[in-house]
Amino acid sequence: MEKDKEATTEEEPPVEVDEGELTIVEFKASTVSRGVNDDFASDNLLGKIVRSEDEAYTLYNEYAYEKGFSIRKAKSRYYEGTRLIRQKEYVCSKEGFKEDPTPSETPSYNRLDVRTGCKAMIRFTVKDDEWKVTHFIAEHNHELASSEERHLLRSARNFRRPQPRLMNPMETPSMATENTGIVQRDQNLVTEQNLVFIEGADAQSLCQWFKKKKNGDIMFFHDVQLDQEGRVTNFFWCDGRSRIDYGYFGDVVVFDATYRINKYNMICAPFFGINHHRTKVMFGCAFLLDDTSTSFIWLFKSFLESMGNKAPRTIVTYQDDAALVRAVEEVFPVTCHIICPWYIVKKASSHLAGLYSNPVFAQMFRRCVQQCDTEADFEETWQRMVEEYGCKNHSWLKTIYRYRQKWSTAFSKKVFSSGVVSSQRNEYVDIFGGISSSKITSLTRFALEVDELVARWHDAEVKLNFRCKQGAPPLVIKKSSICQQAAQIYTHKIFELFEQEYLEGVGALRCTELSSCGTLCTYRMVGDMDDQKEHIVQFDSATLNVSCSCKKFESMGILCSHCLSCLHMKNVNVIPHQYILKRWTKIAKDRAAHEDLMETNRRETEVEYHTDIMRWAYDMMTRSLKSPITRVMLRDSFRQIDQELKRLESDLELNTASNAQASGTSGKRKKSTSNDSSKPRKINDRTMDHSVEANIPFDIVNLNQGSIDLGAAPFYPFSPQYLQHPHFSAQEAAEQFQRNN
């Protein structure tokens, strides 16, 4: 009997395989990833047979690609005395755990910790030149990559797959061939596109492009303004993805009306925001003929309409123009308007040419812009500046002083701005810097350039999402529980900012207790070295509420170094839940039905409901496009929801009829109220308690009380999170149904 020898560890007990279950899988040399392969439909590769080591690797690698994980080679066992492989194993790339570096090694702080101890693997046993799968584990302990992220998998980089191509905006969706990754071009496409650009007027060309976009994107929105003579003056558009992203990150909107298109000197004005990776997301774009208040008001109303009349919390602009300020106040009366401090500092050098060359004056001016802690401090510094340098009547200084609440951080530091407000030029300024525009650039060509720019932004976001799923960022302090928590919940970019604040708070601040009253303590924080500025921190040990005079959490959404230093000193080893802002987490784009309503305890309007459901359905539809399996699943889900809605509608109609009949015998009901109030009555052969309003469906009441198996009945018009929320009540549901019917 021939003895075996292992390459790494001892041999595990052999696995017996029923020969009747074996399947021979043929591979060609030029294997290409195939949409949804029949070989992988059962999620079980046990018993598959291939002919070589390359085919074995390709089999598991293609299976991994279809499922959404990466693989790597593992154990090899050889026949004793030879280099002939007896058994070969491949494992998930997240198998095992990362080893701590030895003291002599220099750790790499840029590599992700991707290991999660995943047990998924496959083992091939070689006999008579046949590579047979004799052991297979399919379960993973981590999230798998989505269809749009699979091309980023490490083991899939050498696949010769059909490369996805962005559809030309002038093409219609019918030109795409499903599941092939190839777009069939219409023979007349080039001619038609040339005619649009060459023969058509710019306005007509752009409107035609809008129509083409609308045909392929049901949530595409556009608006055009005409002057009194019927001539087109202003354009606005946004696509479905922009409207979806606005639902997640539309709390802060940046509006930039400083970019000019050379051909007509028109204003190209984008609306954009910041996502959970602190990269840009587009909400919409406009071409404006002028910068009057009339044009701005029309544009803001169109933007608000496209977003379901949901105004942002904060709007940041790069202009101090009076027309723009009036337009914001009229259309967004409850939105906080911030004029970017960087713009004010930039304009000072031109409006105050003589004065600003004086370094003392320039320092005082910059202090007024972003270094004053309180409003009183600002007023004192401003008055001293204008009196010492005799510029009290300077026209530009008088103008910006009237809007001081909008550009000085002394007034706006409590307003959430997601970190886009700065006195320094940053990456959020001049977002069209990579787009070339000449005197012959048409509006349609520029709109296409903007469309391609937004597509690149989306691709970058997909890569960052994938990187966050692959592993945790490296920790400077590995044994810190609060840093480990932050690394798990925050995106990598936000974690870097948090870790920087934590390190500064723990290692670079001196703390002095000022007062203590019960559970409330007050501390003074001062920097160890150059920064001797004092900050006051208050901490309540009963509620774990902490606040700082710097107001970084209020403006940025992450705890500052002063608050983290206080938590560390009080032995609080986790981030209090009230200071974890969902928009900065890895699950920022996971939907929770009625989340905003639960936070504000208010009822939604019909427009809000319609917009929210449209965004939700559109988002699911676009995510399901790339795979027949997800398309079938979504159709089946909608079919079940439709059936459940019909059943609930039938219940509601029956309840309404029952109420109408009962109103005719109200006298009899009053007499029997005391005797029958505890008796249940039947609705559609199901029992309902009198304690609940008659027009609430039975299943909704029971779901609220926790007596329905959600696994058996998963589709309801109210989500379990909403029904279980303390703000929800059966009475509220009854009133909602009465209003809708």
PDB file of N, CA and C in Angstrom, residues 325-397:
ATOM      1  N   VAL A 325     -28.883  85.143  -2.170  1.00  0.00           N
ATOM      2  CA  VAL A 325     -29.329  85.106  -0.776  1.00  0.00           C
ATOM      3  C   VAL A 325     -30.841  85.226  -0.696  1.00  0.00           C
ATOM      4  N   ARG A 326     -31.446  86.139  -1.478  1.00  0.00           N
ATOM      5  CA  ARG A 326     -32.900  86.305  -1.464  1.00  0.00           C
ATOM      6  C   ARG A 326     -33.602  85.050  -1.969  1.00  0.00           C
ATOM      7  N   ALA A 327     -33.038  84.425  -3.006  1.00  0.00           N
ATOM      8  CA  ALA A 327     -33.659  83.219  -3.557  1.00  0.00           C
ATOM      9  C   ALA A 327     -33.646  82.076  -2.545  1.00  0.00           C
ATOM     10  N   VAL A 328     -32.542  81.901  -1.843  1.00  0.00           N
ATOM     11  CA  VAL A 328     -32.465  80.846  -0.824  1.00  0.00           C
ATOM     12  C   VAL A 328     -33.472  81.106   0.280  1.00  0.00           C
ATOM     13  N   GLU A 329     -33.572  82.335   0.733  1.00  0.00           N
ATOM     14  CA  GLU A 329     -34.518  82.657   1.804  1.00  0.00           C
ATOM     15  C   GLU A 329     -35.959  82.436   1.384  1.00  0.00           C
ATOM     16  N   GLU A 330     -36.270  82.672   0.108  1.00  0.00           N
ATOM     17  CA  GLU A 330     -37.652  82.513  -0.350  1.00  0.00           C
ATOM     18  C   GLU A 330     -38.026  81.048  -0.547  1.00  0.00           C
ATOM     19  N   VAL A 331     -37.155  80.250  -1.172  1.00  0.00           N
ATOM     20  CA  VAL A 331     -37.499  78.870  -1.507  1.00  0.00           C
ATOM     21  C   VAL A 331     -37.184  77.907  -0.363  1.00  0.00           C
ATOM     22  N   PHE A 332     -36.124  78.192   0.411  1.00  0.00           N
ATOM     23  CA  PHE A 332     -35.730  77.324   1.525  1.00  0.00           C
ATOM     24  C   PHE A 332     -35.801  78.107   2.838  1.00  0.00           C
ATOM     25  N   PRO A 333     -36.997  78.463   3.283  1.00  0.00           N
ATOM     26  CA  PRO A 333     -37.102  79.338   4.461  1.00  0.00           C
ATOM     27  C   PRO A 333     -36.598  78.691   5.750  1.00  0.00           C
ATOM     28  N   VAL A 334     -36.657  77.368   5.868  1.00  0.00           N
ATOM     29  CA  VAL A 334     -36.226  76.710   7.111  1.00  0.00           C
ATOM     30  C   VAL A 334     -34.836  76.097   6.981  1.00  0.00           C
ATOM     31  N   THR A 335     -34.223  76.221   5.814  1.00  0.00           N
ATOM     32  CA  THR A 335     -32.879  75.688   5.588  1.00  0.00           C
ATOM     33  C   THR A 335     -31.835  76.710   6.009  1.00  0.00           C
ATOM     34  N   CYS A 336     -30.795  76.222   6.682  1.00  0.00           N
ATOM     35  CA  CYS A 336     -29.709  77.117   7.082  1.00  0.00           C
ATOM     36  C   CYS A 336     -28.799  77.377   5.881  1.00  0.00           C
ATOM     37  N   HIS A 337     -28.550  78.638   5.590  1.00  0.00           N
ATOM     38  CA  HIS A 337     -27.717  79.031   4.453  1.00  0.00           C
ATOM     39  C   HIS A 337     -26.335  79.433   4.947  1.00  0.00           C
ATOM     40  N   ILE A 338     -25.309  78.773   4.424  1.00  0.00           N
ATOM     41  CA  ILE A 338     -23.926  79.081   4.774  1.00  0.00           C
ATOM     42  C   ILE A 338     -23.186  79.510   3.512  1.00  0.00           C
ATOM     43  N   ILE A 339     -22.548  80.659   3.564  1.00  0.00           N
ATOM     44  CA  ILE A 339     -21.657  81.100   2.495  1.00  0.00           C
ATOM     45  C   ILE A 339     -20.259  80.611   2.846  1.00  0.00           C
ATOM     46  N   CYS A 340     -19.640  79.885   1.940  1.00  0.00           N
ATOM     47  CA  CYS A 340     -18.362  79.246   2.230  1.00  0.00           C
ATOM     48  C   CYS A 340     -17.321  80.277   2.676  1.00  0.00           C
ATOM     49  N   PRO A 341     -16.713  80.093   3.848  1.00  0.00           N
ATOM     50  CA  PRO A 341     -15.692  81.054   4.311  1.00  0.00           C
ATOM     51  C   PRO A 341     -14.520  81.184   3.348  1.00  0.00           C
ATOM     52  N   TRP A 342     -14.206  80.099   2.637  1.00  0.00           N
ATOM     53  CA  TRP A 342     -13.111  80.181   1.670  1.00  0.00           C
ATOM     54  C   TRP A 342     -13.390  81.241   0.622  1.00  0.00           C
ATOM     55  N   TYR A 343     -14.649  81.358   0.195  1.00  0.00           N
ATOM     56  CA  TYR A 343     -15.010  82.355  -0.811  1.00  0.00           C
ATOM     57  C   TYR A 343     -14.819  83.773  -0.256  1.00  0.00           C
ATOM     58  N   ILE A 344     -15.185  83.987   1.006  1.00  0.00           N
ATOM     59  CA  ILE A 344     -15.039  85.309   1.617  1.00  0.00           C
ATOM     60  C   ILE A 344     -13.565  85.694   1.720  1.00  0.00           C
ATOM     61  N   VAL A 345     -12.732  84.748   2.146  1.00  0.00           N
ATOM     62  CA  VAL A 345     -11.294  85.023   2.253  1.00  0.00           C
ATOM     63  C   VAL A 345     -10.702  85.300   0.875  1.00  0.00           C
ATOM     64  N   LYS A 346     -11.151  84.557  -0.126  1.00  0.00           N
ATOM     65  CA  LYS A 346     -10.646  84.758  -1.484  1.00  0.00           C
ATOM     66  C   LYS A 346     -11.008  86.147  -2.000  1.00  0.00           C
ATOM     67  N   LYS A 347     -12.246  86.583  -1.783  1.00  0.00           N
ATOM     68  CA  LYS A 347     -12.685  87.881  -2.279  1.00  0.00           C
ATOM     69  C   LYS A 347     -12.029  89.045  -1.528  1.00  0.00           C
ATOM     70  N   ALA A 348     -11.603  88.791  -0.304  1.00  0.00           N
ATOM     71  CA  ALA A 348     -11.009  89.879   0.483  1.00  0.00           C
ATOM     72  C   ALA A 348      -9.749  90.421  -0.167  1.00  0.00           C
ATOM     73  N   SER A 349      -8.972  89.557  -0.792  1.00  0.00           N
ATOM     74  CA  SER A 349      -7.719  90.013  -1.399  1.00  0.00           C
ATOM     75  C   SER A 349      -7.964  90.957  -2.568  1.00  0.00           C
ATOM     76  N   SER A 350      -9.110  90.829  -3.239  1.00  0.00           N
ATOM     77  CA  SER A 350      -9.405  91.723  -4.363  1.00  0.00           C
ATOM     78  C   SER A 350     -10.172  92.965  -3.920  1.00  0.00           C
ATOM     79  N   HIS A 351     -11.119  92.829  -2.994  1.00  0.00           N
ATOM     80  CA  HIS A 351     -11.898  93.985  -2.532  1.00  0.00           C
ATOM     81  C   HIS A 351     -11.126  94.851  -1.544  1.00  0.00           C
ATOM     82  N   LEU A 352     -10.156  94.244  -0.844  1.00  0.00           N
ATOM     83  CA  LEU A 352      -9.395  94.985   0.170  1.00  0.00           C
ATOM     84  C   LEU A 352      -7.916  94.954  -0.174  1.00  0.00           C
ATOM     85  N   ALA A 353      -7.609  95.277  -1.411  1.00  0.00           N
ATOM     86  CA  ALA A 353      -6.239  95.105  -1.915  1.00  0.00           C
ATOM     87  C   ALA A 353      -5.208  95.800  -1.040  1.00  0.00           C
ATOM     88  N   GLY A 354      -5.462  97.061  -0.699  1.00  0.00           N
ATOM     89  CA  GLY A 354      -4.485  97.794   0.093  1.00  0.00           C
ATOM     90  C   GLY A 354      -4.430  97.319   1.533  1.00  0.00           C
ATOM     91  N   LEU A 355      -5.597  97.141   2.145  1.00  0.00           N
ATOM     92  CA  LEU A 355      -5.655  96.746   3.546  1.00  0.00           C
ATOM     93  C   LEU A 355      -5.181  95.315   3.762  1.00  0.00           C
ATOM     94  N   TYR A 356      -5.556  94.415   2.844  1.00  0.00           N
ATOM     95  CA  TYR A 356      -5.292  92.995   3.063  1.00  0.00           C
ATOM     96  C   TYR A 356      -3.809  92.659   2.938  1.00  0.00           C
ATOM     97  N   SER A 357      -3.049  93.569   2.339  1.00  0.00           N
ATOM     98  CA  SER A 357      -1.605  93.344   2.266  1.00  0.00           C
ATOM     99  C   SER A 357      -0.935  93.530   3.629  1.00  0.00           C
ATOM    100  N   ASN A 358      -1.650  94.157   4.553  1.00  0.00           N
ATOM    101  CA  ASN A 358      -1.152  94.308   5.919  1.00  0.00           C
ATOM    102  C   ASN A 358      -1.383  92.999   6.672  1.00  0.00           C
ATOM    103  N   PRO A 359      -0.338  92.313   7.122  1.00  0.00           N
ATOM    104  CA  PRO A 359      -0.518  91.000   7.754  1.00  0.00           C
ATOM    105  C   PRO A 359      -1.356  91.047   9.021  1.00  0.00           C
ATOM    106  N   VAL A 360      -1.289  92.146   9.774  1.00  0.00           N
ATOM    107  CA  VAL A 360      -2.081  92.241  11.011  1.00  0.00           C
ATOM    108  C   VAL A 360      -3.567  92.341  10.677  1.00  0.00           C
ATOM    109  N   PHE A 361      -3.907  93.175   9.669  1.00  0.00           N
ATOM    110  CA  PHE A 361      -5.299  93.293   9.249  1.00  0.00           C
ATOM    111  C   PHE A 361      -5.804  91.958   8.701  1.00  0.00           C
ATOM    112  N   ALA A 362      -4.983  91.310   7.865  1.00  0.00           N
ATOM    113  CA  ALA A 362      -5.392  90.028   7.281  1.00  0.00           C
ATOM    114  C   ALA A 362      -5.643  88.987   8.368  1.00  0.00           C
ATOM    115  N   GLN A 363      -4.827  88.990   9.414  1.00  0.00           N
ATOM    116  CA  GLN A 363      -5.017  88.039  10.505  1.00  0.00           C
ATOM    117  C   GLN A 363      -6.312  88.322  11.263  1.00  0.00           C
ATOM    118  N   MET A 364      -6.607  89.601  11.492  1.00  0.00           N
ATOM    119  CA  MET A 364      -7.851  89.956  12.183  1.00  0.00           C
ATOM    120  C   MET A 364      -9.068  89.595  11.331  1.00  0.00           C
ATOM    121  N   PHE A 365      -8.961  89.802  10.018  1.00  0.00           N
ATOM    122  CA  PHE A 365     -10.083  89.470   9.137  1.00  0.00           C
ATOM    123  C   PHE A 365     -10.334  87.957   9.135  1.00  0.00           C
ATOM    124  N   ARG A 366      -9.259  87.173   9.034  1.00  0.00           N
ATOM    125  CA  ARG A 366      -9.422  85.710   9.037  1.00  0.00           C
ATOM    126  C   ARG A 366      -9.952  85.215  10.380  1.00  0.00           C
ATOM    127  N   ARG A 367      -9.597  85.922  11.429  1.00  0.00           N
ATOM    128  CA  ARG A 367     -10.138  85.550  12.741  1.00  0.00           C
ATOM    129  C   ARG A 367     -11.651  85.756  12.772  1.00  0.00           C
ATOM    130  N   CYS A 368     -12.098  86.850  12.187  1.00  0.00           N
ATOM    131  CA  CYS A 368     -13.543  87.100  12.123  1.00  0.00           C
ATOM    132  C   CYS A 368     -14.250  86.019  11.312  1.00  0.00           C
ATOM    133  N   VAL A 369     -13.579  85.527  10.278  1.00  0.00           N
ATOM    134  CA  VAL A 369     -14.209  84.538   9.398  1.00  0.00           C
ATOM    135  C   VAL A 369     -14.361  83.191  10.085  1.00  0.00           C
ATOM    136  N   GLN A 370     -13.300  82.687  10.737  1.00  0.00           N
ATOM    137  CA  GLN A 370     -13.379  81.300  11.204  1.00  0.00           C
ATOM    138  C   GLN A 370     -12.698  81.014  12.535  1.00  0.00           C
ATOM    139  N   GLN A 371     -12.269  81.994  13.263  1.00  0.00           N
ATOM    140  CA  GLN A 371     -11.554  81.700  14.501  1.00  0.00           C
ATOM    141  C   GLN A 371     -12.219  82.256  15.747  1.00  0.00           C
ATOM    142  N   CYS A 372     -13.313  82.950  15.600  1.00  0.00           N
ATOM    143  CA  CYS A 372     -14.032  83.464  16.772  1.00  0.00           C
ATOM    144  C   CYS A 372     -14.946  82.371  17.327  1.00  0.00           C
ATOM    145  N   ASP A 373     -14.897  82.191  18.650  1.00  0.00           N
ATOM    146  CA  ASP A 373     -15.690  81.127  19.273  1.00  0.00           C
ATOM    147  C   ASP A 373     -17.129  81.543  19.524  1.00  0.00           C
ATOM    148  N   THR A 374     -17.347  82.807  19.811  1.00  0.00           N
ATOM    149  CA  THR A 374     -18.697  83.274  20.145  1.00  0.00           C
ATOM    150  C   THR A 374     -19.057  84.483  19.290  1.00  0.00           C
ATOM    151  N   GLU A 375     -20.330  84.806  19.276  1.00  0.00           N
ATOM    152  CA  GLU A 375     -20.803  85.967  18.533  1.00  0.00           C
ATOM    153  C   GLU A 375     -20.241  87.258  19.137  1.00  0.00           C
ATOM    154  N   ALA A 376     -20.151  87.280  20.462  1.00  0.00           N
ATOM    155  CA  ALA A 376     -19.586  88.473  21.112  1.00  0.00           C
ATOM    156  C   ALA A 376     -18.121  88.660  20.736  1.00  0.00           C
ATOM    157  N   ASP A 377     -17.396  87.560  20.657  1.00  0.00           N
ATOM    158  CA  ASP A 377     -15.997  87.626  20.248  1.00  0.00           C
ATOM    159  C   ASP A 377     -15.882  88.167  18.828  1.00  0.00           C
ATOM    160  N   PHE A 378     -16.783  87.727  17.948  1.00  0.00           N
ATOM    161  CA  PHE A 378     -16.769  88.232  16.564  1.00  0.00           C
ATOM    162  C   PHE A 378     -17.028  89.727  16.533  1.00  0.00           C
ATOM    163  N   GLU A 379     -18.068  90.180  17.224  1.00  0.00           N
ATOM    164  CA  GLU A 379     -18.419  91.600  17.199  1.00  0.00           C
ATOM    165  C   GLU A 379     -17.280  92.464  17.736  1.00  0.00           C
ATOM    166  N   GLU A 380     -16.636  92.013  18.791  1.00  0.00           N
ATOM    167  CA  GLU A 380     -15.528  92.776  19.371  1.00  0.00           C
ATOM    168  C   GLU A 380     -14.353  92.863  18.395  1.00  0.00           C
ATOM    169  N   THR A 381     -14.016  91.724  17.769  1.00  0.00           N
ATOM    170  CA  THR A 381     -12.895  91.700  16.825  1.00  0.00           C
ATOM    171  C   THR A 381     -13.200  92.541  15.592  1.00  0.00           C
ATOM    172  N   TRP A 382     -14.424  92.454  15.090  1.00  0.00           N
ATOM    173  CA  TRP A 382     -14.812  93.215  13.888  1.00  0.00           C
ATOM    174  C   TRP A 382     -14.755  94.721  14.154  1.00  0.00           C
ATOM    175  N   GLN A 383     -15.322  95.151  15.266  1.00  0.00           N
ATOM    176  CA  GLN A 383     -15.330  96.580  15.575  1.00  0.00           C
ATOM    177  C   GLN A 383     -13.915  97.114  15.766  1.00  0.00           C
ATOM    178  N   ARG A 384     -13.072  96.340  16.412  1.00  0.00           N
ATOM    179  CA  ARG A 384     -11.691  96.778  16.596  1.00  0.00           C
ATOM    180  C   ARG A 384     -10.963  96.861  15.258  1.00  0.00           C
ATOM    181  N   MET A 385     -11.239  95.955  14.345  1.00  0.00           N
ATOM    182  CA  MET A 385     -10.589  95.939  13.038  1.00  0.00           C
ATOM    183  C   MET A 385     -10.991  97.161  12.212  1.00  0.00           C
ATOM    184  N   VAL A 386     -12.282  97.430  12.094  1.00  0.00           N
ATOM    185  CA  VAL A 386     -12.726  98.536  11.237  1.00  0.00           C
ATOM    186  C   VAL A 386     -12.355  99.891  11.834  1.00  0.00           C
ATOM    187  N   GLU A 387     -12.251  99.979  13.154  1.00  0.00           N
ATOM    188  CA  GLU A 387     -11.885 101.255  13.770  1.00  0.00           C
ATOM    189  C   GLU A 387     -10.388 101.515  13.666  1.00  0.00           C
ATOM    190  N   GLU A 388      -9.583 100.491  13.900  1.00  0.00           N
ATOM    191  CA  GLU A 388      -8.139 100.684  13.844  1.00  0.00           C
ATOM    192  C   GLU A 388      -7.659 101.012  12.443  1.00  0.00           C
ATOM    193  N   TYR A 389      -8.315 100.472  11.422  1.00  0.00           N
ATOM    194  CA  TYR A 389      -7.843 100.666  10.046  1.00  0.00           C
ATOM    195  C   TYR A 389      -8.758 101.597   9.251  1.00  0.00           C
ATOM    196  N   GLY A 390      -9.704 102.234   9.906  1.00  0.00           N
ATOM    197  CA  GLY A 390     -10.520 103.255   9.269  1.00  0.00           C
ATOM    198  C   GLY A 390     -11.320 102.774   8.080  1.00  0.00           C
ATOM    199  N   CYS A 391     -11.849 101.597   8.149  1.00  0.00           N
ATOM    200  CA  CYS A 391     -12.620 101.044   7.021  1.00  0.00           C
ATOM    201  C   CYS A 391     -14.061 100.780   7.420  1.00  0.00           C
ATOM    202  N   LYS A 392     -14.565 101.565   8.343  1.00  0.00           N
ATOM    203  CA  LYS A 392     -15.925 101.360   8.822  1.00  0.00           C
ATOM    204  C   LYS A 392     -16.953 101.558   7.726  1.00  0.00           C
ATOM    205  N   ASN A 393     -16.678 102.435   6.763  1.00  0.00           N
ATOM    206  CA  ASN A 393     -17.635 102.736   5.690  1.00  0.00           C
ATOM    207  C   ASN A 393     -17.274 102.046   4.369  1.00  0.00           C
ATOM    208  N   HIS A 394     -16.391 101.084   4.417  1.00  0.00           N
ATOM    209  CA  HIS A 394     -16.017 100.359   3.202  1.00  0.00           C
ATOM    210  C   HIS A 394     -17.237  99.589   2.693  1.00  0.00           C
ATOM    211  N   SER A 395     -17.582  99.789   1.406  1.00  0.00           N
ATOM    212  CA  SER A 395     -18.838  99.248   0.868  1.00  0.00           C
ATOM    213  C   SER A 395     -18.892  97.722   0.945  1.00  0.00           C
ATOM    214  N   TRP A 396     -17.810  97.041   0.562  1.00  0.00           N
ATOM    215  CA  TRP A 396     -17.849  95.571   0.560  1.00  0.00           C
ATOM    216  C   TRP A 396     -17.910  95.019   1.978  1.00  0.00           C
ATOM    217  N   LEU A 397     -17.166  95.643   2.904  1.00  0.00           N
ATOM    218  CA  LEU A 397     -17.214  95.192   4.296  1.00  0.00           C
ATOM    219  C   LEU A 397     -18.606  95.401   4.892  1.00  0.00           C
TER     220      LEU A 397
END
